[in-house]
């Protein structure tokens, strides 16, 4: 929902953690990466773009 409501906009891992899970970013956590991988499997990899060094974007 966080990515879809911000379609075309890059969201950082910190922003996604805050919006989806409601807690501060732990730099050692890969929970965002894991769930983005799950989403890509469900909806197709072409819909979610990784913007290196910034975060993720739904096109």
mmCIF file of N, CA and C in Angstrom:
data_model
loop_
_atom_site.group_PDB
_atom_site.id
_atom_site.type_symbol
_atom_site.label_atom_id
_atom_site.label_comp_id
_atom_site.label_asym_id
_atom_site.label_seq_id
_atom_site.Cartn_x
_atom_site.Cartn_y
_atom_site.Cartn_z
ATOM 1 N N UNK A 1 0.825 -1.195 0.000
ATOM 2 C CA UNK A 1 0.000 0.000 0.000
ATOM 3 C C UNK A 1 0.864 1.252 0.000
ATOM 4 N N UNK A 2 1.946 1.247 0.778
ATOM 5 C CA UNK A 2 2.822 2.422 0.848
ATOM 6 C C UNK A 2 3.432 2.730 -0.510
ATOM 7 N N UNK A 3 3.882 1.699 -1.207
ATOM 8 C CA UNK A 3 4.471 1.910 -2.533
ATOM 9 C C UNK A 3 3.408 2.325 -3.549
ATOM 10 N N UNK A 4 2.260 1.683 -3.516
ATOM 11 C CA UNK A 4 1.214 1.986 -4.495
ATOM 12 C C UNK A 4 0.646 3.387 -4.315
ATOM 13 N N UNK A 5 0.526 3.844 -3.089
ATOM 14 C CA UNK A 5 -0.011 5.187 -2.863
ATOM 15 C C UNK A 5 1.013 6.273 -3.172
ATOM 16 N N UNK A 6 2.258 5.871 -3.398
ATOM 17 C CA UNK A 6 3.316 6.809 -3.776
ATOM 18 C C UNK A 6 3.907 6.417 -5.125
ATOM 19 N N UNK A 7 3.053 5.977 -6.020
ATOM 20 C CA UNK A 7 3.468 5.500 -7.343
ATOM 21 C C UNK A 7 4.315 6.557 -8.059
ATOM 22 N N UNK A 8 5.467 6.113 -8.594
ATOM 23 C CA UNK A 8 6.365 7.007 -9.316
ATOM 24 C C UNK A 8 7.355 7.734 -8.424
ATOM 25 N N UNK A 9 7.189 7.601 -7.129
ATOM 26 C CA UNK A 9 8.055 8.285 -6.164
ATOM 27 C C UNK A 9 8.951 7.257 -5.479
ATOM 28 N N UNK A 10 10.217 7.622 -5.285
ATOM 29 C CA UNK A 10 11.157 6.721 -4.611
ATOM 30 C C UNK A 10 10.936 6.811 -3.108
ATOM 31 N N UNK A 11 10.765 5.647 -2.478
ATOM 32 C CA UNK A 11 10.648 5.577 -1.024
ATOM 33 C C UNK A 11 11.868 4.849 -0.480
ATOM 34 N N UNK A 12 12.496 5.447 0.506
ATOM 35 C CA UNK A 12 13.672 4.829 1.119
ATOM 36 C C UNK A 12 13.241 3.676 2.018
ATOM 37 N N UNK A 13 14.202 2.872 2.411
ATOM 38 C CA UNK A 13 13.909 1.776 3.339
ATOM 39 C C UNK A 13 13.351 2.331 4.646
ATOM 40 N N UNK A 14 13.921 3.445 5.101
ATOM 41 C CA UNK A 14 13.455 4.067 6.341
ATOM 42 C C UNK A 14 11.991 4.474 6.233
ATOM 43 N N UNK A 15 11.621 5.073 5.097
ATOM 44 C CA UNK A 15 10.235 5.494 4.905
ATOM 45 C C UNK A 15 9.296 4.291 4.876
ATOM 46 N N UNK A 16 9.709 3.237 4.191
ATOM 47 C CA UNK A 16 8.868 2.040 4.129
ATOM 48 C C UNK A 16 8.709 1.394 5.494
ATOM 49 N N UNK A 17 9.792 1.306 6.253
ATOM 50 C CA UNK A 17 9.697 0.740 7.604
ATOM 51 C C UNK A 17 8.741 1.548 8.469
ATOM 52 N N UNK A 18 8.841 2.851 8.386
ATOM 53 C CA UNK A 18 7.991 3.720 9.191
ATOM 54 C C UNK A 18 6.518 3.602 8.784
ATOM 55 N N UNK A 19 6.252 3.625 7.473
ATOM 56 C CA UNK A 19 4.872 3.591 6.986
ATOM 57 C C UNK A 19 4.219 2.223 7.159
ATOM 58 N N UNK A 20 4.977 1.160 6.942
ATOM 59 C CA UNK A 20 4.396 -0.185 6.957
ATOM 60 C C UNK A 20 4.458 -0.824 8.334
ATOM 61 N N UNK A 21 5.618 -0.774 8.961
ATOM 62 C CA UNK A 21 5.800 -1.475 10.236
ATOM 63 C C UNK A 21 5.771 -0.540 11.436
ATOM 64 N N UNK A 22 5.897 0.765 11.209
ATOM 65 C CA UNK A 22 5.751 1.738 12.274
ATOM 66 C C UNK A 22 6.889 1.809 13.273
ATOM 67 N N UNK A 23 8.106 1.484 12.859
ATOM 68 C CA UNK A 23 9.229 1.648 13.779
ATOM 69 C C UNK A 23 10.441 2.190 13.049
ATOM 70 N N UNK A 24 11.411 2.651 13.839
ATOM 71 C CA UNK A 24 12.607 3.261 13.277
ATOM 72 C C UNK A 24 13.461 2.239 12.547
ATOM 73 N N UNK A 25 14.247 2.738 11.639
ATOM 74 C CA UNK A 25 15.091 1.902 10.791
ATOM 75 C C UNK A 25 16.250 1.301 11.554
ATOM 76 N N UNK A 26 16.399 0.011 11.435
ATOM 77 C CA UNK A 26 17.565 -0.696 11.953
ATOM 78 C C UNK A 26 18.466 -0.957 10.754
ATOM 79 N N UNK A 27 19.640 -0.353 10.692
ATOM 80 C CA UNK A 27 20.494 -0.485 9.505
ATOM 81 C C UNK A 27 20.908 -1.919 9.197
ATOM 82 N N UNK A 28 20.789 -2.813 10.151
ATOM 83 C CA UNK A 28 21.152 -4.211 9.924
ATOM 84 C C UNK A 28 19.973 -5.061 9.449
ATOM 85 N N UNK A 29 18.788 -4.482 9.423
ATOM 86 C CA UNK A 29 17.594 -5.227 9.041
ATOM 87 C C UNK A 29 17.451 -5.290 7.519
ATOM 88 N N UNK A 30 17.048 -6.456 7.034
ATOM 89 C CA UNK A 30 16.784 -6.600 5.600
ATOM 90 C C UNK A 30 15.302 -6.911 5.342
ATOM 91 N N UNK A 31 14.450 -6.577 6.295
ATOM 92 C CA UNK A 31 13.030 -6.907 6.184
ATOM 93 C C UNK A 31 12.387 -6.252 4.962
ATOM 94 N N UNK A 32 12.778 -5.025 4.647
ATOM 95 C CA UNK A 32 12.210 -4.351 3.478
ATOM 96 C C UNK A 32 12.610 -5.097 2.210
ATOM 97 N N UNK A 33 13.877 -5.463 2.100
ATOM 98 C CA UNK A 33 14.357 -6.193 0.923
ATOM 99 C C UNK A 33 13.616 -7.519 0.753
ATOM 100 N N UNK A 34 13.397 -8.207 1.856
ATOM 101 C CA UNK A 34 12.703 -9.495 1.813
ATOM 102 C C UNK A 34 11.272 -9.314 1.310
ATOM 103 N N UNK A 35 10.556 -8.333 1.834
ATOM 104 C CA UNK A 35 9.172 -8.134 1.419
ATOM 105 C C UNK A 35 9.057 -7.585 0.005
ATOM 106 N N UNK A 36 10.023 -6.792 -0.428
ATOM 107 C CA UNK A 36 10.030 -6.344 -1.824
ATOM 108 C C UNK A 36 10.215 -7.557 -2.739
ATOM 109 N N UNK A 37 11.059 -8.486 -2.343
ATOM 110 C CA UNK A 37 11.247 -9.714 -3.122
ATOM 111 C C UNK A 37 9.934 -10.501 -3.201
ATOM 112 N N UNK A 38 9.206 -10.622 -2.081
ATOM 113 C CA UNK A 38 7.906 -11.308 -2.087
ATOM 114 C C UNK A 38 6.927 -10.618 -3.042
ATOM 115 N N UNK A 39 6.892 -9.280 -2.973
ATOM 116 C CA UNK A 39 5.996 -8.527 -3.850
ATOM 117 C C UNK A 39 6.345 -8.732 -5.316
ATOM 118 N N UNK A 40 7.624 -8.732 -5.624
ATOM 119 C CA UNK A 40 8.045 -8.940 -7.018
ATOM 120 C C UNK A 40 7.608 -10.311 -7.524
ATOM 121 N N UNK A 41 7.644 -11.307 -6.661
ATOM 122 C CA UNK A 41 7.188 -12.645 -7.062
ATOM 123 C C UNK A 41 5.684 -12.653 -7.331
ATOM 124 N N UNK A 42 4.928 -11.888 -6.549
ATOM 125 C CA UNK A 42 3.475 -11.878 -6.684
ATOM 126 C C UNK A 42 2.987 -11.036 -7.858
ATOM 127 N N UNK A 43 3.565 -9.840 -8.036
ATOM 128 C CA UNK A 43 3.040 -8.924 -9.056
ATOM 129 C C UNK A 43 3.924 -8.808 -10.286
ATOM 130 N N UNK A 44 5.123 -9.363 -10.228
ATOM 131 C CA UNK A 44 6.046 -9.285 -11.359
ATOM 132 C C UNK A 44 7.156 -8.286 -11.086
ATOM 133 N N UNK A 45 8.367 -8.637 -11.463
ATOM 134 C CA UNK A 45 9.530 -7.803 -11.142
ATOM 135 C C UNK A 45 9.559 -6.463 -11.867
ATOM 136 N N UNK A 46 8.830 -6.344 -12.971
ATOM 137 C CA UNK A 46 8.886 -5.106 -13.752
ATOM 138 C C UNK A 46 8.163 -3.933 -13.095
ATOM 139 N N UNK A 47 7.363 -4.185 -12.070
ATOM 140 C CA UNK A 47 6.583 -3.119 -11.443
ATOM 141 C C UNK A 47 7.328 -2.374 -10.339
ATOM 142 N N UNK A 48 8.290 -3.027 -9.700
ATOM 143 C CA UNK A 48 9.033 -2.400 -8.605
ATOM 144 C C UNK A 48 10.478 -2.223 -9.038
ATOM 145 N N UNK A 49 10.927 -0.975 -9.021
ATOM 146 C CA UNK A 49 12.289 -0.643 -9.430
ATOM 147 C C UNK A 49 13.122 -0.324 -8.203
ATOM 148 N N UNK A 50 14.333 -0.861 -8.165
ATOM 149 C CA UNK A 50 15.290 -0.490 -7.129
ATOM 150 C C UNK A 50 16.079 0.702 -7.638
ATOM 151 N N UNK A 51 16.070 1.778 -6.877
ATOM 152 C CA UNK A 51 16.870 2.953 -7.206
ATOM 153 C C UNK A 51 18.058 2.914 -6.265
ATOM 154 N N UNK A 52 19.173 2.499 -6.810
ATOM 155 C CA UNK A 52 20.363 2.229 -6.003
ATOM 156 C C UNK A 52 20.736 3.418 -5.122
ATOM 157 N N UNK A 53 20.926 3.131 -3.852
ATOM 158 C CA UNK A 53 21.315 4.152 -2.891
ATOM 159 C C UNK A 53 20.168 5.001 -2.365
ATOM 160 N N UNK A 54 18.966 4.836 -2.952
ATOM 161 C CA UNK A 54 17.827 5.650 -2.533
ATOM 162 C C UNK A 54 16.671 4.833 -1.974
ATOM 163 N N UNK A 55 16.268 3.778 -2.681
ATOM 164 C CA UNK A 55 15.145 2.983 -2.207
ATOM 165 C C UNK A 55 14.419 2.285 -3.331
ATOM 166 N N UNK A 56 13.084 2.252 -3.247
ATOM 167 C CA UNK A 56 12.259 1.525 -4.208
ATOM 168 C C UNK A 56 11.183 2.436 -4.772
ATOM 169 N N UNK A 57 10.764 2.108 -6.007
ATOM 170 C CA UNK A 57 9.724 2.893 -6.681
ATOM 171 C C UNK A 57 8.820 1.934 -7.438
ATOM 172 N N UNK A 58 7.512 2.197 -7.394
ATOM 173 C CA UNK A 58 6.553 1.457 -8.212
ATOM 174 C C UNK A 58 6.285 2.305 -9.440
ATOM 175 N N UNK A 59 6.465 1.681 -10.600
ATOM 176 C CA UNK A 59 6.267 2.405 -11.869
ATOM 177 C C UNK A 59 4.881 2.181 -12.420
#
